[in-house]
Coordinates of C-alpha atoms in Angstrom, one line a residue:
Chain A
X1 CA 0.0 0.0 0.0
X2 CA 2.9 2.7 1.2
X3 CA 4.7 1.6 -2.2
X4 CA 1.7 2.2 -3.9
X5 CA 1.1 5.9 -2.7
X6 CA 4.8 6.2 -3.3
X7 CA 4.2 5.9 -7.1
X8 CA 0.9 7.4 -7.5
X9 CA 2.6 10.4 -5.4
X10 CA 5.6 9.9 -8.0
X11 CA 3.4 9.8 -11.1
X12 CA 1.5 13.3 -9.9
X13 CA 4.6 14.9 -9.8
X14 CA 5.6 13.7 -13.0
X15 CA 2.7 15.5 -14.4
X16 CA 2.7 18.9 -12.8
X17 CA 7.2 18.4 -14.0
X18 CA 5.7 18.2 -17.6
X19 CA 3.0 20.9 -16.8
X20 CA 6.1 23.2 -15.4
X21 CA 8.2 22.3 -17.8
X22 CA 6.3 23.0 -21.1
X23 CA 5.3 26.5 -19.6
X24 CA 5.9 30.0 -21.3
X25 CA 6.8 27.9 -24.3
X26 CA 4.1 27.9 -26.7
X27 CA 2.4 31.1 -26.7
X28 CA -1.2 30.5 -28.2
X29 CA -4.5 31.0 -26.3
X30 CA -5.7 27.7 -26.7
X31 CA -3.2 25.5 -25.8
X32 CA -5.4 22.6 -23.5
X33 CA -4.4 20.4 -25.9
X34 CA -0.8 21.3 -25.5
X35 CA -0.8 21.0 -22.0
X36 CA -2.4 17.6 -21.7
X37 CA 0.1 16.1 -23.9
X38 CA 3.0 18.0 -21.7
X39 CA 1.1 16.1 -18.5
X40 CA 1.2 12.8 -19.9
X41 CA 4.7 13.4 -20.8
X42 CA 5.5 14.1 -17.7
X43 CA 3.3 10.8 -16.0
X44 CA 5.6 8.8 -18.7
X45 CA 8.6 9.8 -17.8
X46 CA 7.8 9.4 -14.4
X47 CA 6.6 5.9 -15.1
X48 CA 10.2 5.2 -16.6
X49 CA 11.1 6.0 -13.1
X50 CA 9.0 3.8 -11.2
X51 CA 9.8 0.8 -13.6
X52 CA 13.6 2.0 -13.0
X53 CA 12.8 1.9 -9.6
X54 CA 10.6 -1.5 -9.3
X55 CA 13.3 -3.0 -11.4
X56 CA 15.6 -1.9 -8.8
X57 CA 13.7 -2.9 -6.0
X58 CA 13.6 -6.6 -7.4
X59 CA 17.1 -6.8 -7.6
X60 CA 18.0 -5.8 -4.1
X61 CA 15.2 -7.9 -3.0
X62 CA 17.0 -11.1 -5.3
X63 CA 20.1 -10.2 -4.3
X64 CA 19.3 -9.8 -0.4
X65 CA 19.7 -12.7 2.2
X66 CA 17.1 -11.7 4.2
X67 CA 14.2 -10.9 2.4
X68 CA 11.6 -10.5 5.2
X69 CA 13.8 -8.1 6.7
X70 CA 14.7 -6.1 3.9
X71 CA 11.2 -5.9 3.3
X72 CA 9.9 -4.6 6.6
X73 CA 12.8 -2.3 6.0
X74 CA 12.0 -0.9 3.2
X75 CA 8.0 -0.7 4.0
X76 CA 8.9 1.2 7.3
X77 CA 11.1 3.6 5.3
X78 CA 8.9 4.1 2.8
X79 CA 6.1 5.2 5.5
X80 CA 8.4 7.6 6.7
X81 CA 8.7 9.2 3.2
X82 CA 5.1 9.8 3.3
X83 CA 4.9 11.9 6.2
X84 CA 7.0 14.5 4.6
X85 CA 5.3 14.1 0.6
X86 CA 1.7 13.7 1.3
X87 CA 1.4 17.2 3.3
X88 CA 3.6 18.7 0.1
X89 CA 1.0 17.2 -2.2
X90 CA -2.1 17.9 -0.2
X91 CA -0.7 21.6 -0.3
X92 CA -0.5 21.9 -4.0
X93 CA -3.5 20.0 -4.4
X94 CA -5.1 22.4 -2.2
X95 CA -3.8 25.4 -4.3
X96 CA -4.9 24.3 -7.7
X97 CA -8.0 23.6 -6.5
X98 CA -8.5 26.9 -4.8
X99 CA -7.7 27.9 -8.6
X100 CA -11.2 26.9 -9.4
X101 CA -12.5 29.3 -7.3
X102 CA -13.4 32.5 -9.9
X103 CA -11.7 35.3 -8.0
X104 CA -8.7 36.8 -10.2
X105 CA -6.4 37.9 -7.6
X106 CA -7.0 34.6 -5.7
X107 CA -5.8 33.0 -9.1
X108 CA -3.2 34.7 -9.2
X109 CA -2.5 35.1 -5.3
X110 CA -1.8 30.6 -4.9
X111 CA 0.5 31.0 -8.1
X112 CA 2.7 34.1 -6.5
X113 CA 2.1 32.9 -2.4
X114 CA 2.1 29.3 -2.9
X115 CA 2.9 27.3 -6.2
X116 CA 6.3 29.3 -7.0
X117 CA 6.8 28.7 -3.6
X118 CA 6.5 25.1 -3.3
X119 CA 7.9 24.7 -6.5
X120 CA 11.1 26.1 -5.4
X121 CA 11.0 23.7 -2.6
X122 CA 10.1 20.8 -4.6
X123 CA 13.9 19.3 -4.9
X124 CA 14.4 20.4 -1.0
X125 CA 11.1 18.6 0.0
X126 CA 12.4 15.6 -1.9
X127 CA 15.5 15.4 -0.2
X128 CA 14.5 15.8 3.4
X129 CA 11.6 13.4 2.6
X130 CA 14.1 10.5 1.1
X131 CA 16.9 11.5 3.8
X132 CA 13.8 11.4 6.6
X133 CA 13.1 7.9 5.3
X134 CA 16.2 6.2 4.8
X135 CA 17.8 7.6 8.0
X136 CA 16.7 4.9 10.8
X137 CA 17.0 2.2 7.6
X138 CA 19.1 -0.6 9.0
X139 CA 19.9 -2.2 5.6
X140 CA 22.4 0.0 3.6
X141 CA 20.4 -1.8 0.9
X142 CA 17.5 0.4 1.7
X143 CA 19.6 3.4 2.0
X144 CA 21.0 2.6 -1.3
X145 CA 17.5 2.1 -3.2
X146 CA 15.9 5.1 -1.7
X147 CA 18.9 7.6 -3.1
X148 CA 18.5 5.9 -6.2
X149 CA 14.8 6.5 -6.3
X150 CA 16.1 10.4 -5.0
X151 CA 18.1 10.9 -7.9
X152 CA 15.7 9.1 -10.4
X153 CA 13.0 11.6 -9.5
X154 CA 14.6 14.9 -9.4
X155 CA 16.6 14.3 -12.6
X156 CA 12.8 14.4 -13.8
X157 CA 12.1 17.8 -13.9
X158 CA 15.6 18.2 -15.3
X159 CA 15.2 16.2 -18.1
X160 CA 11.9 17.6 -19.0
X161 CA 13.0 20.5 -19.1
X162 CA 15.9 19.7 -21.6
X163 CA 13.0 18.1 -24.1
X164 CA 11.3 20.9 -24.2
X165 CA 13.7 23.2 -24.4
X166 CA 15.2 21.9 -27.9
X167 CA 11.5 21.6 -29.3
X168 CA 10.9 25.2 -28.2
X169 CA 14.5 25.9 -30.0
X170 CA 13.5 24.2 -33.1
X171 CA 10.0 25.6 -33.1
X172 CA 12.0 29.5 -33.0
X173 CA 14.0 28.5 -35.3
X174 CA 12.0 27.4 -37.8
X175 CA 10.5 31.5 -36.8
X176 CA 13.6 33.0 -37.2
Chain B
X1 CA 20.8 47.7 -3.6
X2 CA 22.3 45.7 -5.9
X3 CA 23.8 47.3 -9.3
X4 CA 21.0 44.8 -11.6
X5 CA 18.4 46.7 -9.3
X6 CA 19.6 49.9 -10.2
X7 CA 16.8 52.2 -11.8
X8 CA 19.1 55.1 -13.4
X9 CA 19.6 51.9 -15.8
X10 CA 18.2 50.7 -19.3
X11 CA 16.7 47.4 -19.7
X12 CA 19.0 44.9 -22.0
X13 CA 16.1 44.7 -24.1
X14 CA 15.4 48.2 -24.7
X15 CA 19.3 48.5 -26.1
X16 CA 19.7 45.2 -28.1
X17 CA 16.9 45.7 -30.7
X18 CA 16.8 49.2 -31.7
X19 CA 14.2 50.8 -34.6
X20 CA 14.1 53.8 -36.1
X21 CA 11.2 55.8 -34.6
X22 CA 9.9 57.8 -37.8
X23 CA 11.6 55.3 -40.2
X24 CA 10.7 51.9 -38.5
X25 CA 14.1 50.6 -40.2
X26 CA 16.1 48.4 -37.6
X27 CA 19.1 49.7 -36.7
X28 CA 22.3 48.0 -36.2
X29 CA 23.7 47.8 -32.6
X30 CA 26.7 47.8 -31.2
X31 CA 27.9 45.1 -28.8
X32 CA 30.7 46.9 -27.1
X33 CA 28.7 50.3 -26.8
X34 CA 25.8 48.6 -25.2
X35 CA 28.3 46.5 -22.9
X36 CA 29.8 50.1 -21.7
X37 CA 26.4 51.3 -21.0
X38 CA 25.9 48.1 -18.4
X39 CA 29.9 48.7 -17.3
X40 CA 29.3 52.0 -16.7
X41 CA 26.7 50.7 -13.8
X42 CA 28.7 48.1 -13.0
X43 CA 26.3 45.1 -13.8
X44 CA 28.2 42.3 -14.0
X45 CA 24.9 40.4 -14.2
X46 CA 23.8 42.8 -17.3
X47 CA 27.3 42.2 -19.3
X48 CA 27.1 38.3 -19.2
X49 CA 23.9 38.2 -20.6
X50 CA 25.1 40.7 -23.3
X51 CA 28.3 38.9 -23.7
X52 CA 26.4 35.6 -24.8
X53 CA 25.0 37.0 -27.6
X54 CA 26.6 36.7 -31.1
X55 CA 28.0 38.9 -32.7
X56 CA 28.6 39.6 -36.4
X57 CA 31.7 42.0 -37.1
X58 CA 30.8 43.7 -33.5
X59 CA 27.0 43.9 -33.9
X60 CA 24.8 42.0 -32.8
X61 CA 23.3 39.1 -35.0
X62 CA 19.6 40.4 -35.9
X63 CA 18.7 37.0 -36.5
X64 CA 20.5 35.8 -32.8
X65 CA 18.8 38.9 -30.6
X66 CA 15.4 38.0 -32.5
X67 CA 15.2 34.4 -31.2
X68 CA 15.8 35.5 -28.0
X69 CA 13.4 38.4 -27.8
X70 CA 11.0 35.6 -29.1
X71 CA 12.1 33.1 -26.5
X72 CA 11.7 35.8 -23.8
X73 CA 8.4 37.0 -25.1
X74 CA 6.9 33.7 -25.2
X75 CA 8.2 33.0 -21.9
X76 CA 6.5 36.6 -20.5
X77 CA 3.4 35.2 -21.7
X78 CA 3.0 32.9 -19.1
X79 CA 3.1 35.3 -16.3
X80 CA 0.5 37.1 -18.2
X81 CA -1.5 34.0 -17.8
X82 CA -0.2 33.2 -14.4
X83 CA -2.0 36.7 -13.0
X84 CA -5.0 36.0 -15.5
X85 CA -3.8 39.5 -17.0
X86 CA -6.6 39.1 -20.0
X87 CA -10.0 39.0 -16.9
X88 CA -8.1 42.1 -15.6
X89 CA -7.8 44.0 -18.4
X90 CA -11.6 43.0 -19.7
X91 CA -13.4 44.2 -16.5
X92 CA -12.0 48.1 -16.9
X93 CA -12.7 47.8 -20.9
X94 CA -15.9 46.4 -20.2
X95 CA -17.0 49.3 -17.9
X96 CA -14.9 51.4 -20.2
X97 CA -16.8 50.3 -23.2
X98 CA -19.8 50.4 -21.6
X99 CA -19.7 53.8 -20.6
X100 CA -18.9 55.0 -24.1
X101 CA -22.4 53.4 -25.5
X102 CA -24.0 54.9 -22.2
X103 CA -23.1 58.5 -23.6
X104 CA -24.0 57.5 -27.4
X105 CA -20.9 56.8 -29.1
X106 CA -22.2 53.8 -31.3
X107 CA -19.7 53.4 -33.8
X108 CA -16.5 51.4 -34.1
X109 CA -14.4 51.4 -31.2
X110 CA -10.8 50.7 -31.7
X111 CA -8.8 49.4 -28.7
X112 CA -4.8 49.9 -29.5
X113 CA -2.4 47.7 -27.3
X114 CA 0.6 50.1 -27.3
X115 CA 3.9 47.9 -27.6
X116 CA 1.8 44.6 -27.7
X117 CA 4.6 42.5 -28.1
X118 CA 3.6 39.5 -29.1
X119 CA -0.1 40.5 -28.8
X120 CA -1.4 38.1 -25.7
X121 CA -3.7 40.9 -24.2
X122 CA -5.4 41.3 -27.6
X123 CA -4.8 37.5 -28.6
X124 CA -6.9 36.9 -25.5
X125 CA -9.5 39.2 -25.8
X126 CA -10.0 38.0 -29.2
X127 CA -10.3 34.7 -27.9
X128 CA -12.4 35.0 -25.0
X129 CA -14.8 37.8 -25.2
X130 CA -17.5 38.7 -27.8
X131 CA -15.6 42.6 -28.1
X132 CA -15.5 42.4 -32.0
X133 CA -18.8 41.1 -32.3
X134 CA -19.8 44.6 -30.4
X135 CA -18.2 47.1 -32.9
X136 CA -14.5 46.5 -30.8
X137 CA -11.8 46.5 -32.8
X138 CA -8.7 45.0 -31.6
X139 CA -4.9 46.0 -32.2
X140 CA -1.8 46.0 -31.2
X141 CA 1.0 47.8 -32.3
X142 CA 4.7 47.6 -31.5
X143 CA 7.8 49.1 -33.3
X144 CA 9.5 45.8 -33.1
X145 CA 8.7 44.2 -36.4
X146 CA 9.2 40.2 -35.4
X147 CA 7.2 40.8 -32.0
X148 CA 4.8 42.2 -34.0
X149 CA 4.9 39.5 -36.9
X150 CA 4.8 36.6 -34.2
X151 CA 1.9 38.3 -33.0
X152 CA 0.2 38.0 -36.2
X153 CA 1.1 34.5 -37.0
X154 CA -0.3 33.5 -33.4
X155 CA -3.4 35.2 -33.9
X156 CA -3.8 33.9 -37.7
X157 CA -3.3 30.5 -36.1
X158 CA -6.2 30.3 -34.0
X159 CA -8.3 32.6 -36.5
X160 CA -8.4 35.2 -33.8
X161 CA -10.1 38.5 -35.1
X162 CA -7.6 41.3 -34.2
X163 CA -4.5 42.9 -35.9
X164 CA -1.1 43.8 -35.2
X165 CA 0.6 46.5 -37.1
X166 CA 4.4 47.6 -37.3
X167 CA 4.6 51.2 -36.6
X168 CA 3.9 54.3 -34.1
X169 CA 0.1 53.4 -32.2
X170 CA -0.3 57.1 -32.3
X171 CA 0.0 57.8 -35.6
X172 CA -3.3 59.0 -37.8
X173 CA -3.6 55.6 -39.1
X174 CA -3.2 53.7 -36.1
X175 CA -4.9 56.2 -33.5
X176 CA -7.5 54.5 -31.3
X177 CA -10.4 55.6 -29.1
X178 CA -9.0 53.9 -26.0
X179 CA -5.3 52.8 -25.5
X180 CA -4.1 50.1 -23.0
X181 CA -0.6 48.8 -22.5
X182 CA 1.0 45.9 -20.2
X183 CA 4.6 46.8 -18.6
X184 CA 5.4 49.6 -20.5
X185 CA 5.1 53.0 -19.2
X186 CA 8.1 52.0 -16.7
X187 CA 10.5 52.4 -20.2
X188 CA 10.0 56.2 -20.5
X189 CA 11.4 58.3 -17.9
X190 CA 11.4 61.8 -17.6
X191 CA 11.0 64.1 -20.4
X192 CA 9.7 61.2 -22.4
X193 CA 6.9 59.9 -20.1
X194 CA 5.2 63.3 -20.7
X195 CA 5.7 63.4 -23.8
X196 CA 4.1 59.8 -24.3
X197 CA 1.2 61.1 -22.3
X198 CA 1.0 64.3 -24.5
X199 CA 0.4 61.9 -27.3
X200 CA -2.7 60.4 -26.5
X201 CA -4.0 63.9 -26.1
X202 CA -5.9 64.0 -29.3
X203 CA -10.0 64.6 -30.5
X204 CA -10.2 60.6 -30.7
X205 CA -8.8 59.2 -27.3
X206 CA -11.7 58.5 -25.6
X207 CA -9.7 56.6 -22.8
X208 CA -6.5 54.7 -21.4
X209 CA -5.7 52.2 -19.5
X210 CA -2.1 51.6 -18.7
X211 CA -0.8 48.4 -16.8
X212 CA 2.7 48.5 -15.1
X213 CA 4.2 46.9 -12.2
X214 CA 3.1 48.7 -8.7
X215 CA 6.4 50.1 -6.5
X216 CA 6.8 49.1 -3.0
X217 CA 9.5 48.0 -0.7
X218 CA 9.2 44.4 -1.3
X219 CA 8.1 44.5 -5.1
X220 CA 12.1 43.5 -6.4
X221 CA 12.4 40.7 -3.9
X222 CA 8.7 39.6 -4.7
X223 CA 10.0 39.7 -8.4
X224 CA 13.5 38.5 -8.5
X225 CA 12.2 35.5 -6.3
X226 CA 9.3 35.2 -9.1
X227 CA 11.7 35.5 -11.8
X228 CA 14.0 32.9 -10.4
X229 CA 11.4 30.2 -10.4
X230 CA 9.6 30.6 -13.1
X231 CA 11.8 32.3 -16.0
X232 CA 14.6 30.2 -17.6
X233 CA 16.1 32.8 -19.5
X234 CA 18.7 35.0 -18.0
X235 CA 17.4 38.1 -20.1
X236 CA 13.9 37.6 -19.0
X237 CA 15.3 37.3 -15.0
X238 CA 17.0 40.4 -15.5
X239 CA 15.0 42.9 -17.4
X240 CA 11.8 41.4 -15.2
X241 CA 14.0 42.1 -11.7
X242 CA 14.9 45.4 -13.1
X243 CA 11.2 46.9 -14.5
X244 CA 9.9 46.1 -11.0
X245 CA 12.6 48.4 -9.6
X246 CA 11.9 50.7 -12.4
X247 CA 8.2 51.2 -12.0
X248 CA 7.2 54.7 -11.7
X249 CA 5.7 55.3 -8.5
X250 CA 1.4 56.4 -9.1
X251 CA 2.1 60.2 -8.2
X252 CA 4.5 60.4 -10.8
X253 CA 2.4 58.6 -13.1
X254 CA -0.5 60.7 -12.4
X255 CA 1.6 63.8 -12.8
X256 CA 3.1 63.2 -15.9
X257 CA -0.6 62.0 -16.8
X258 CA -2.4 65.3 -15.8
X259 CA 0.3 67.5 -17.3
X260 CA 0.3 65.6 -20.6
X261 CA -3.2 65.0 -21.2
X262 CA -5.6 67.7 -20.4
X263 CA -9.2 66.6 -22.1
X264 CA -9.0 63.6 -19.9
X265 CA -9.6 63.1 -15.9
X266 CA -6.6 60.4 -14.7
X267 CA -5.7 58.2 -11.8
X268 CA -5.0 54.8 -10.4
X269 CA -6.8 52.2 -10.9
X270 CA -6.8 48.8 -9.5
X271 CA -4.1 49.4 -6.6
X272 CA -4.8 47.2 -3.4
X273 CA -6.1 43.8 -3.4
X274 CA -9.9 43.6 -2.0
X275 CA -9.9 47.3 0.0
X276 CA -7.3 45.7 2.0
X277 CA -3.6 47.5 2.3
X278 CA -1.8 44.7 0.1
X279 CA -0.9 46.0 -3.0
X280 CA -1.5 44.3 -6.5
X281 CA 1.4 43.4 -8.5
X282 CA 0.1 45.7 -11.6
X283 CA -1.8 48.5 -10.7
X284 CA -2.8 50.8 -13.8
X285 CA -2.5 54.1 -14.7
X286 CA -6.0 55.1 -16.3
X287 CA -7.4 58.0 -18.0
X288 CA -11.0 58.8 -19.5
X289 CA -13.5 61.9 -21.0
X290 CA -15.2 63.1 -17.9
X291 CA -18.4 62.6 -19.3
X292 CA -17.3 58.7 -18.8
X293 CA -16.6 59.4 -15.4
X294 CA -19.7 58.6 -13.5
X295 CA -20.7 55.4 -15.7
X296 CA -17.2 54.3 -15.1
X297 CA -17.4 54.3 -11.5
X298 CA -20.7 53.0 -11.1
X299 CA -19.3 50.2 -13.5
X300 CA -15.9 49.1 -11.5
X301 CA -16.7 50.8 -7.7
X302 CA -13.9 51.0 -5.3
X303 CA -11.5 49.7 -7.7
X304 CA -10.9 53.1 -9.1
X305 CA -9.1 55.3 -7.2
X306 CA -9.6 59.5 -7.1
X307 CA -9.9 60.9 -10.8
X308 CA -8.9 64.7 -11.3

């Protein structure tokens, strides 16, 4: 169950990294279309993770004498995880929904008070929340995994952004 | 203060694309004389954007500054959409419009978006609002020729029914009944600010509504920390940092307003967020015929501030 809110958690984030990522890059009015495909993008790439992360997880577990353990290990670790994400993620759930709300400045007040915010925290939240984990871990093979799963996730955004930055390029370029 | 924040200074932007005004020709532009300019402040930050940009025999590649003016326009756009710019501007043109067909002016009404950029505030209300079905004519005008041809293209794209022109937005071909603008008052200072003002004082100007970033003690942190998380060009993060910290304050905006335009009643619209002290981000420097006055008013309440 913890593993499974793990990856949901991880495939949400994957689409608000694609959402992020394609902003302020294609500048027509409609662009719904445009931002569903950069959201999907963004749960795929994130699902590369995972399966780069299940795929992991398998291994340890194969390669580990002690199964049981490693797996109460892990379980307990990953619970610990949660108590720093899930408040993140109920906060900027909380925010875009508060964007439903037709009020202009209050729009426009979660994006300048809270989103930019949070998004600037995003890789520190991600770090304390693995570190927070992994820190009472007593298998180095769950310390191992969960800064593997660390790097996994915030090389996300990262890579995202390099995607669609050269389509961006090419789309100028073909302007100019 | 930090010599990027300093407000004595030109934006990059202003410096790296130059036009001529009468002429409209582009003008070629020297990288080391716009690098002094930036020296001459000492903005380190200013001179290694400047510095990345190529050159061709010591001026800058046209084709090189373009893309990036397109990159950072495109990229603007988004904090248009970010603080829903397009509902903002509608509700004073609404009551602005509104008030016009109150007092009997039933014929076409042309809105001119004075250095539209790429055209998003028109784009939008293209888009989104039945304006040109109402007699509303949309346009933007810009003197730089491949903001406004991106503009164009975008709004041919999504069969949007407004124009974009090349050229001077006060000239007798271009003139409008009521002029708006988004971030650009802050880029005359001085002499020029009236003289800008002076220009809309003609028979046809009916009204204006001017958007621009709101000064206050926290408005360049509030940007640079904006700017940092959600621009990803250097240009952008600076010349955004910097038009906060430029931002005429509203009595010298209302000033240069009253002394410029004198067929039209002005002041600040738009200022603090729900009759509380917090200020807005953009407040907007309005003007309009006094006989609007009282239907304007009723229309947008205690949104408008004292008109003289």
């Amino acid at each position: 169950m913890t593993l499974l809110v793990l990856y949901l958690l991880a495939s949400l984030d994957g689409a608000l990294c694609g959402f992020r990522s394609s902003m302020g890059r294609y500048p027509y009015i409609h662009k719904i279309r445009f931002y569903a495909m950069a959201m999907l993008r963004g749960v795929l790439a994130a699902q590369i993770a995972s399966c780069l992360s299940l795929f992991a997880l398998f291994a340890t577990v194969r390669a580990s004498s002690d199964k049981a353990l490693l797996r109460q290990d892990l379980e307990a670790s990953a619970a610990r995880m949660l108590l720093i994400f899930l408040p993140y993620a109920a906060l900027v759930l909380l925010n875009l929904a508060l964007r439903l709300v037709p009020s202009t400045d209050l729009r426009s007040g979660t994006s300048v008070v809270f989103l930019g915010p949070l998004t600037f925290l995003r890789p520190f939240v991600m770090i304390a929340g693995v570190l927070f984990g992994i820190w009472h871990a007593q298998l180095r093979a769950t310390i191992l995994l969960g800064l593997f799963v660390l790097v996994l996730m915030l090389s996300l955004e990262f890579a995202l952004n390099i995607y669609n930055a050269r389509i961006q390029e090419r789309r100028i370029r073909l302007l100019v | 203060m930090f010599p990027s924040w300093n407000p004595s200074q030109p934006e990059i932007s202003d410096l790296i694309v130059q036009y001529d005004a009468k002429s409209l020709a582009r003008l070629s532009v020297s990288k080391a004389e716009i690098l002094r300019v930036f020296e001459g402040f000492s903005n380190k930050k200013a001179v290694r954007v400047i510095e990345k940009i190529p050159t061709l025999d010591g001026l800058f590649d046209a084709n090189a500054v373009d893309r990036l003016m397109l990159t950072v326009h495109w990229e603007m756009q988004r904090l248009a959409e970010e603080f829903y710019h397009g509902n903002r501007v509608l509700r004073i043109l609404r009551a602005t419009i509104d008030s016009l067909r109150v007092k009997g002016f039933s014929g076409p009404i042309r809105i001119v978006d004075v250095g539209c950029g790429i055209g998003y505030t028109i784009r939008w209300l293209a888009a989104y609002t039945n304006l040109p079905a109402e007699k509303i004519e949309l346009t933007g005008v810009d003197l730089n020729a491949t903001l406004v041809n991106e503009a164009d293209r975008l709004a041919r794209a999504e069969s949007l029914p407004c124009s974009f022109f090349h050229g001077d937005a006060f000239s007798s071909d271009l003139a409008g009944q009521i002029y708006i603008s988004t971030g650009v008052i802050h880029h005359f200072r001085g002499d020029d600010l009236a003289a800008f003002f002076r220009r809309h004082d003609s028979e046809g100007t009916q009204a204006f509504i001017h958007f621009d970033f709101q000064p206050w003690a926290l408005a360049p942190f509030g940007s640079w920390f904006f700017h940092v998380i959600r621009m990803r060009t250097a240009l952008a993060r600076h010349d955004g940092v910097l038009s906060a910290a430029r931002a005429h304050t509203a009595q010298t905006l209302v000033s240069a307003a009253r002394a410029g335009v004198l067929n039209l009643v002005t002041g600040i619209y738009g200022a603090k967020i729900w009759n509380t002290p917090a200020p807005r981000v953009f407040h907007a420097l309005v003007g309009f015929r006094p006989n609007l006055v009282k239907y304007v008013k009723a229309g947008l309440g205690g949104l408008l501030g004292e008109l003289q």
